[in-house]
XYZ file of C-alpha atoms in Angstrom:
116
model
C -2.094 -1.078 -20.113
C -1.456 -2.109 -16.593
C -1.902 1.434 -14.544
C -2.007 1.499 -10.976
C -1.985 4.983 -9.244
C -1.344 6.093 -5.856
C -2.288 8.464 -3.554
C -3.446 10.000 -0.995
C 0.378 10.684 1.363
C 1.059 13.458 3.398
C 3.253 14.781 6.186
C 1.350 13.357 9.390
C 2.819 13.771 12.609
C 3.276 10.233 15.180
C 0.450 8.559 16.522
C -1.795 10.569 13.411
C -3.366 8.152 10.305
C -3.220 8.161 7.372
C -5.484 6.755 4.096
C -3.890 5.308 0.898
C -5.632 4.758 -2.078
C -4.276 3.298 -5.047
C -7.517 3.179 -8.282
C -6.046 0.555 -11.093
C -6.839 -0.292 -14.343
C -5.472 -2.273 -16.976
C -6.188 -6.041 -15.742
C -9.190 -7.970 -13.908
C -9.020 -6.137 -11.196
C -11.475 -8.817 -8.316
C -10.109 -11.993 -10.049
C -6.314 -10.381 -8.501
C -3.603 -10.503 -5.989
C -2.708 -7.335 -5.177
C -1.196 -5.041 -2.099
C 1.254 -1.567 -0.977
C 5.172 -1.636 -0.592
C 6.982 0.795 0.345
C 10.022 1.284 0.427
C 12.232 3.808 2.734
C 15.530 6.308 2.534
C 18.323 4.400 1.623
C 16.205 0.565 1.725
C 14.556 -1.500 -0.827
C 11.334 -2.482 -1.435
C 9.186 -3.823 1.557
C 5.968 -5.481 0.409
C 4.185 -4.180 3.608
C 0.290 -6.150 2.958
C -1.593 -7.738 0.551
C -5.269 -8.808 -0.573
C -6.304 -11.925 -2.611
C -9.305 -11.326 -4.403
C -11.729 -13.785 -1.996
C -10.234 -10.557 0.772
C -7.882 -12.878 2.372
C -5.448 -10.226 3.898
C -2.060 -10.682 4.760
C 0.776 -8.095 6.630
C 4.528 -8.003 7.251
C 4.744 -7.459 11.486
C 5.924 -3.732 12.150
C 2.562 -3.089 10.246
C 0.412 -5.532 12.025
C -2.132 -4.341 13.929
C -1.898 -0.406 12.413
C -2.628 -0.847 9.293
C -5.382 -2.158 6.995
C -5.705 -3.350 2.862
C -8.406 -3.226 1.657
C -10.285 -2.755 -2.109
C -13.951 -1.567 -3.382
C -13.903 -3.917 -7.195
C -16.524 -2.050 -7.812
C -14.801 1.216 -8.204
C -11.225 -1.056 -9.196
C -9.724 0.137 -6.919
C -7.170 -0.908 -3.158
C -6.374 0.941 -0.236
C -4.608 1.007 3.173
C -5.578 2.815 6.113
C -2.695 3.607 8.683
C -2.701 4.113 11.631
C -0.792 4.731 14.375
C 2.261 6.456 12.796
C 5.873 5.832 13.784
C 8.406 7.583 11.882
C 10.061 3.928 10.495
C 6.509 4.523 8.560
C 8.001 6.757 6.980
C 8.596 5.919 2.361
C 7.075 6.045 -0.703
C 4.007 3.688 -0.980
C 3.919 1.603 -3.998
C 0.559 -0.451 -5.353
C 1.643 -3.292 -7.014
C -0.365 -6.188 -9.125
C 1.815 -8.841 -8.249
C 2.720 -7.601 -3.684
C 4.557 -11.389 -3.427
C 7.853 -10.981 -6.002
C 8.601 -8.179 -7.584
C 6.792 -6.239 -7.207
C 5.891 -5.408 -10.411
C 4.212 -3.551 -11.987
C 3.314 -1.658 -9.465
C 2.517 3.030 -9.590
C 4.673 5.632 -9.463
C 3.983 6.056 -5.562
C 2.910 8.248 -2.560
C 5.485 10.269 -0.380
C 4.635 9.833 3.744
C 6.614 11.636 6.011
C 5.787 11.353 9.751
C 7.737 13.460 11.427
C 7.181 15.464 14.224
């Protein structure tokens, strides 16, 4: 059974940084594309970033230059380092094993709130 558990969400002020983590199990993490998606209040799911087994990355335009996705295959853990956070980044962030379409399976999510 695929299990994805996110952590690290918090309430922060604009301009601050935050790092999200996702512990993965139930599949071969090191050979899988994985990524982060988010859902802002009243909006649909949006892919934020994805990373391939070889370390290739893809970012949605609004987060380019501010967010960095990375992975530790030895720990089966995915990360999202978020910098220069904006109020528009407020959302529930999900880790997903399928970052390209459908975004399933995914974890339970972690709330990120950016507010002054």
